Amino acid sequence: MPTRTFLVPSADSERLRVLLKLLRTHLAPYKRPIVLLVALQLLQTVATLYLPTLNADIIDNGVVKGDTGYILEFGGIMLVISVVQVVCNMGAVFYGARTASAVGRDVRAAIFGRVQSFSAREVGQFGAPSLITRTTNDVQQVQMLTLMSFTLMVSAPIMCVGGIILALSQDVPLSSVLLAVVPVLAICVGLIVRKMRPLFRQMQKKLDSVNRVLREQITGNRVIRAFVRDDYEKARFGQANNELAALQLSTGRLMSLMFPTVMTVVNLSSIAVVWFGAHRIASGGMEIGALTAFLSYLMQIVMAVMMATFMFMMVPRAEVCAERIEEVLGTRSSVVPPKEPVLELGRHGHLEVRGAEFRFPGAEEPVLREITLTARPGETTAVIGSTGSGKSTLLSLIPRLMDATDGQVLVDGQDVRVLDPALLAKTVSLVPQKPYLFSGTVATNLRYGNPEATDDELWQALEVAQAKDFVSGLEAGLNAPISQGGTNVSGGQRQRLAIARTLVQRPEIYLFDDSFSALDYATDAALRRALAQETAEATVVIVAQRVSTIRDADRIIVLDEGRVVGSGRHHELMADNVTYREIVLSQLTEAEAA
């Protein structure tokens, strides 16, 4: 059962804990650059804090007294410290950006690796658009927070605390202004950030919605045009887009409110410092240079608060993103690799299903129940049944796209759950109901299961799959480009290329999940004749809706509502199986069926 991260009553603290856990896990390999980065930030901040004190010293002992030599001497020291500050800042930014990019790369790789381990159940649970958003946008938010933490968060507390200490060293009575400024700033920022937190969670969900609608419209472009639903789809996308924009505007208003609020407090405090400082100077209790330094330290304290404000603005969204990332990383696949996998098989191509059942989580009824069948090398086993009878689900259990919730699926006498995944993939090959081609060329798609295949082997597979003529007719032949999903070829061509891809792999068990549905009858018949010769020594299991595709099979399994209700050859089932007879007569006449 997939494990998910559930929110506890203290949702904000729980999200922060999840964010810190994610960062702690993926920052662990980069301890040395982080230590160097912190050292550079510390040195840069100390240099920044020391400059106002030197400036005050030059004003009081150089400018006021007219000592040019003193001004030049300490001015040179200030120049050297400024150079050190710039160099340290550049080094800190370099290491910070490099480490943050590495963390983003590692988190994306971790999500990708986990998603690759998911079965169809987990992929459907999250949805492809959400997984894409979590791998890209969510990781980017965490990466940006990491970068800001390295470049701002390390120096901000040092600058704030150091500024307060040095401000006190300039004039203690005047520092009373800080007792009012810092708490007011903290309260203002805290109130705004508190309102922003829930908006960021909603924003990521709205972004998922926009991605989902956009993905559907791009994938279903032909359907939209066929039904002339352009206006409807524009309105649907517009609604999702406007909802996201409205939420971003609400967040933007809060973000824009933060800076004027901070600057208002800062400006009022500067006025107060100048006002009270002037009275202190007039009474002789303070030097002009000290007032100048105090104002500089006040601005540095404010800048530290401003840097912290940047962080506070990013933390809520990064928390939400980290939580969504951890949901993926914390979800365990229902298809678990064996701890001690079987690496070799004795027999070759023997398939057996014993009392298999499959039930989706939370479903009242199983999709499959008590399925038992045997498929042997050199035989063709067909599975037929009405829509929703569980044919495709049954085939998905064999290559472990999903695991049976009860019973066993055996390949060469071994449960598929104990077989090494690479061995299972080499032994069993599935041509899915909706074949998918990857962007590249005809050759790269055909070599997907066997990278070492020669051009002659590719042409042989294409010939068997009845695809040789149309591929040789392409300008570049095997090097002809294939777009993502194979959208630049027809449905029948896509199915034939998918069949050829499986033939190139040369497995011992072939699974065809309604893989001939887009072919005309003549091509279907020619392909089956060629396929029978090519797979004469292999085990073939065919799921089909078309009776003509499976009537010559050595064994036909009839499914109805997830149960096996018949098994035998065509003429046997026609004689004594009502379900099979109804399916056949819905497609053929009595004479054709005979």
Coordinates of C-alpha atoms in Angstrom, one line a residue, residues 104-369:
G104 CA 18.4 20.6 -7.5
R105 CA 20.0 18.0 -9.8
D106 CA 20.1 15.3 -7.1
V107 CA 16.4 15.9 -6.0
R108 CA 15.3 15.7 -9.7
A109 CA 17.2 12.5 -10.1
A110 CA 15.7 11.1 -6.9
I111 CA 12.2 11.9 -8.1
F112 CA 12.9 10.5 -11.5
G113 CA 14.3 7.3 -10.0
R114 CA 11.3 6.8 -7.7
V115 CA 8.8 7.5 -10.5
Q116 CA 10.6 4.9 -12.7
S117 CA 10.0 2.4 -10.0
F118 CA 6.2 3.1 -9.8
S119 CA 3.7 0.7 -11.2
A120 CA 0.7 1.9 -13.2
R121 CA -1.2 2.2 -9.9
E122 CA 1.1 4.9 -8.4
V123 CA 1.5 6.8 -11.7
G124 CA -2.3 7.0 -11.9
Q125 CA -2.5 8.0 -8.2
F126 CA -0.5 11.1 -8.8
G127 CA -1.2 11.8 -12.4
A128 CA 1.4 12.6 -15.1
P129 CA 0.9 16.4 -15.0
S130 CA 1.4 16.6 -11.2
L131 CA 4.6 14.4 -11.5
I132 CA 6.0 16.7 -14.1
T133 CA 5.3 19.8 -12.0
R134 CA 6.9 18.2 -9.0
T135 CA 10.0 17.2 -10.9
T136 CA 10.4 20.7 -12.5
N137 CA 8.7 23.6 -10.8
D138 CA 8.7 22.2 -7.2
V139 CA 12.4 21.3 -7.4
Q140 CA 13.2 24.7 -8.8
Q141 CA 11.5 26.4 -5.8
V142 CA 13.6 24.3 -3.4
Q143 CA 16.7 25.0 -5.4
M144 CA 16.1 28.7 -5.3
L145 CA 15.6 28.6 -1.5
T146 CA 18.9 26.7 -1.2
L147 CA 20.7 29.4 -3.3
M148 CA 19.1 32.2 -1.3
S149 CA 20.0 30.5 2.0
F150 CA 23.6 30.2 1.0
T151 CA 23.9 33.8 -0.4
L152 CA 21.6 35.6 2.1
M153 CA 20.6 33.5 5.1
V154 CA 24.1 32.8 6.3
S155 CA 25.1 36.5 6.3
A156 CA 21.8 37.9 7.5
P157 CA 21.8 36.8 11.1
I158 CA 25.5 37.6 11.5
M159 CA 25.0 41.1 10.0
C160 CA 21.9 41.7 12.2
V161 CA 23.5 40.6 15.5
G162 CA 26.9 42.2 14.6
G163 CA 25.1 45.4 13.6
I164 CA 23.3 45.6 16.9
I165 CA 26.5 45.0 18.9
L166 CA 28.5 47.6 17.0
A167 CA 25.6 50.1 17.1
L168 CA 25.6 49.7 20.9
S169 CA 29.4 50.3 20.9
Q170 CA 28.8 53.7 19.1
D171 CA 26.1 55.0 21.4
V172 CA 24.1 53.0 24.0
P173 CA 21.2 55.6 24.6
L174 CA 20.6 56.0 20.8
S175 CA 20.4 52.2 20.5
S176 CA 17.1 52.2 22.3
V177 CA 15.6 53.0 18.9
L178 CA 16.5 49.4 17.8
L179 CA 14.4 48.0 20.7
A180 CA 11.4 49.3 18.9
V181 CA 12.4 48.8 15.2
V182 CA 13.4 45.2 15.2
P183 CA 10.3 43.8 16.9
V184 CA 8.0 45.9 14.7
L185 CA 9.8 44.6 11.6
A186 CA 9.5 41.0 12.8
I187 CA 5.8 41.4 13.6
C188 CA 5.0 43.0 10.2
V189 CA 6.9 40.4 8.2
G190 CA 5.4 37.5 10.3
L191 CA 1.8 38.6 9.7
I192 CA 2.3 38.9 5.9
V193 CA 4.1 35.6 5.6
R194 CA 1.4 33.9 7.7
K195 CA -1.2 34.9 5.1
M196 CA 1.0 33.9 2.2
R197 CA 1.5 30.2 3.3
P198 CA -2.0 28.8 2.3
L199 CA -1.8 30.7 -1.0
F200 CA 1.4 29.0 -2.0
R201 CA -0.2 25.5 -1.6
Q202 CA -3.2 26.5 -3.7
M203 CA -0.8 28.0 -6.3
Q204 CA 1.0 24.7 -6.8
K205 CA -2.3 22.9 -7.2
K206 CA -3.5 25.4 -9.7
L207 CA -0.2 25.0 -11.6
D208 CA -1.0 21.2 -11.7
S209 CA -4.4 22.0 -13.2
V210 CA -3.0 24.2 -15.9
N211 CA -0.4 21.5 -16.8
R212 CA -3.2 18.9 -16.8
V213 CA -5.5 20.9 -19.1
L214 CA -2.6 21.8 -21.4
R215 CA -1.4 18.2 -21.6
E216 CA -4.9 17.0 -22.4
Q217 CA -5.4 19.6 -25.2
I218 CA -2.0 18.9 -26.8
T219 CA -2.5 15.1 -26.7
G220 CA -6.1 15.3 -27.8
N221 CA -5.7 17.9 -30.4
R222 CA -7.1 15.7 -33.2
V223 CA -10.2 14.9 -31.1
I224 CA -10.8 18.6 -30.3
R225 CA -10.6 19.5 -34.0
A226 CA -12.8 16.5 -35.1
F227 CA -15.6 17.6 -32.7
V228 CA -15.0 21.4 -33.3
R229 CA -14.5 22.0 -29.6
D230 CA -11.9 24.7 -29.9
D231 CA -14.0 27.4 -28.2
Y232 CA -14.9 25.0 -25.3
E233 CA -11.2 24.0 -24.8
K234 CA -10.1 27.7 -25.0
A235 CA -12.6 28.5 -22.3
R236 CA -11.5 25.5 -20.1
F237 CA -7.9 26.5 -20.4
G238 CA -8.8 30.2 -19.8
Q239 CA -10.6 29.3 -16.6
A240 CA -7.6 27.3 -15.3
N241 CA -5.2 30.0 -16.4
N242 CA -7.3 32.8 -14.8
E243 CA -7.6 31.0 -11.5
L244 CA -3.8 30.6 -11.4
A245 CA -3.4 34.3 -12.4
A246 CA -5.9 35.4 -9.7
L247 CA -4.1 33.4 -7.1
Q248 CA -0.7 34.8 -8.2
L249 CA -2.1 38.3 -8.0
S250 CA -3.3 37.7 -4.4
T251 CA 0.2 36.5 -3.5
G252 CA 1.8 39.3 -5.4
R253 CA -0.3 41.9 -3.5
L254 CA 0.9 40.5 -0.2
M255 CA 4.5 40.4 -1.5
S256 CA 4.3 44.0 -2.7
L257 CA 2.9 45.0 0.7
M258 CA 5.9 43.7 2.5
F259 CA 8.6 46.0 1.1
P260 CA 6.7 49.3 1.6
T261 CA 5.9 48.2 5.1
V262 CA 9.6 47.4 5.9
M263 CA 10.8 50.6 4.2
T264 CA 8.3 52.7 6.1
V265 CA 9.5 51.3 9.4
V266 CA 13.1 51.9 8.3
N267 CA 12.6 55.5 7.2
L268 CA 10.7 56.4 10.4
S269 CA 13.5 54.8 12.5
S270 CA 16.2 56.8 10.5
I271 CA 14.3 60.0 11.2
A272 CA 14.2 59.1 14.9
V273 CA 18.0 58.3 14.9
V274 CA 18.9 61.6 13.2
W275 CA 16.6 63.5 15.5
F276 CA 17.9 62.1 18.7
G277 CA 21.4 61.9 17.4
A278 CA 21.4 65.6 16.6
H279 CA 20.4 66.4 20.2
R280 CA 23.2 64.0 21.5
I281 CA 25.8 65.8 19.3
A282 CA 24.6 69.2 20.4
S283 CA 24.9 68.2 24.1
G284 CA 28.4 66.8 23.4
G285 CA 27.4 63.2 24.3
M286 CA 28.1 61.9 20.8
E287 CA 30.5 62.5 17.8
I288 CA 29.4 63.2 14.2
G289 CA 31.3 60.1 13.1
A290 CA 29.5 58.0 15.6
L291 CA 26.1 59.2 14.3
T292 CA 27.2 58.4 10.8
A293 CA 28.4 54.9 11.8
F294 CA 25.2 54.3 13.8
L295 CA 23.1 55.2 10.7
S296 CA 25.2 52.8 8.6
Y297 CA 24.7 50.0 11.2
L298 CA 21.0 50.8 11.3
M299 CA 20.8 50.3 7.5
Q300 CA 22.9 47.1 7.8
I301 CA 20.5 45.8 10.4
V302 CA 17.6 46.7 8.1
M303 CA 19.3 45.1 5.1
A304 CA 19.7 41.9 7.2
V305 CA 16.0 42.0 8.0
M306 CA 15.3 42.6 4.3
M307 CA 17.4 39.6 3.4
A308 CA 15.5 37.6 5.9
T309 CA 12.3 38.9 4.4
F310 CA 13.4 37.5 1.0
M311 CA 13.8 34.2 2.8
F312 CA 10.5 34.4 4.5
M313 CA 8.8 35.0 1.2
M314 CA 10.4 31.9 -0.3
V315 CA 10.2 29.6 2.6
P316 CA 6.3 29.0 2.6
R317 CA 6.3 28.1 -1.1
A318 CA 9.4 26.0 -0.8
E319 CA 7.8 24.2 2.2
V320 CA 4.8 23.3 0.1
C321 CA 7.0 22.1 -2.8
A322 CA 9.2 20.1 -0.4
E323 CA 6.0 18.4 1.0
R324 CA 4.9 17.5 -2.6
I325 CA 8.3 16.2 -3.4
E326 CA 8.4 14.1 -0.3
E327 CA 5.0 12.7 -1.2
V328 CA 6.6 11.2 -4.3
L329 CA 9.8 10.1 -2.6
G330 CA 7.8 8.7 0.3
T331 CA 5.5 6.6 -1.9
R332 CA 6.6 3.0 -2.2
S333 CA 5.8 1.1 -5.4
S334 CA 3.4 -1.7 -5.1
V335 CA 5.7 -3.6 -7.4
V336 CA 8.7 -4.3 -5.1
P337 CA 12.0 -5.7 -6.6
P338 CA 13.0 -9.0 -5.0
K339 CA 15.7 -8.9 -2.3
E340 CA 17.4 -12.1 -3.6
P341 CA 16.3 -12.2 -7.3
V342 CA 16.4 -15.3 -9.5
L343 CA 19.0 -14.6 -12.2
E344 CA 18.5 -17.7 -14.4
L345 CA 15.6 -19.7 -15.6
G346 CA 15.6 -23.4 -16.4
R347 CA 12.7 -23.8 -18.8
H348 CA 12.1 -21.3 -21.6
G349 CA 8.8 -19.6 -22.3
H350 CA 6.5 -21.5 -20.0
L351 CA 3.8 -19.2 -18.6
E352 CA 1.3 -20.1 -15.9
V353 CA -1.3 -18.1 -14.0
R354 CA -2.6 -19.7 -10.8
G355 CA -5.7 -18.4 -9.1
A356 CA -4.6 -14.7 -9.8
E357 CA -6.7 -11.9 -8.5
F358 CA -6.3 -8.2 -8.8
R359 CA -8.1 -5.5 -6.9
F360 CA -7.5 -1.7 -7.1
P361 CA -7.0 -0.1 -3.6
G362 CA -10.3 0.8 -2.1
A363 CA -12.3 -1.1 -4.8
E364 CA -15.4 -3.1 -3.7
E365 CA -14.9 -5.8 -6.3
P366 CA -11.7 -7.2 -7.8
V367 CA -11.0 -6.6 -11.5
L368 CA -9.8 -10.2 -11.9
R369 CA -10.6 -13.2 -9.7

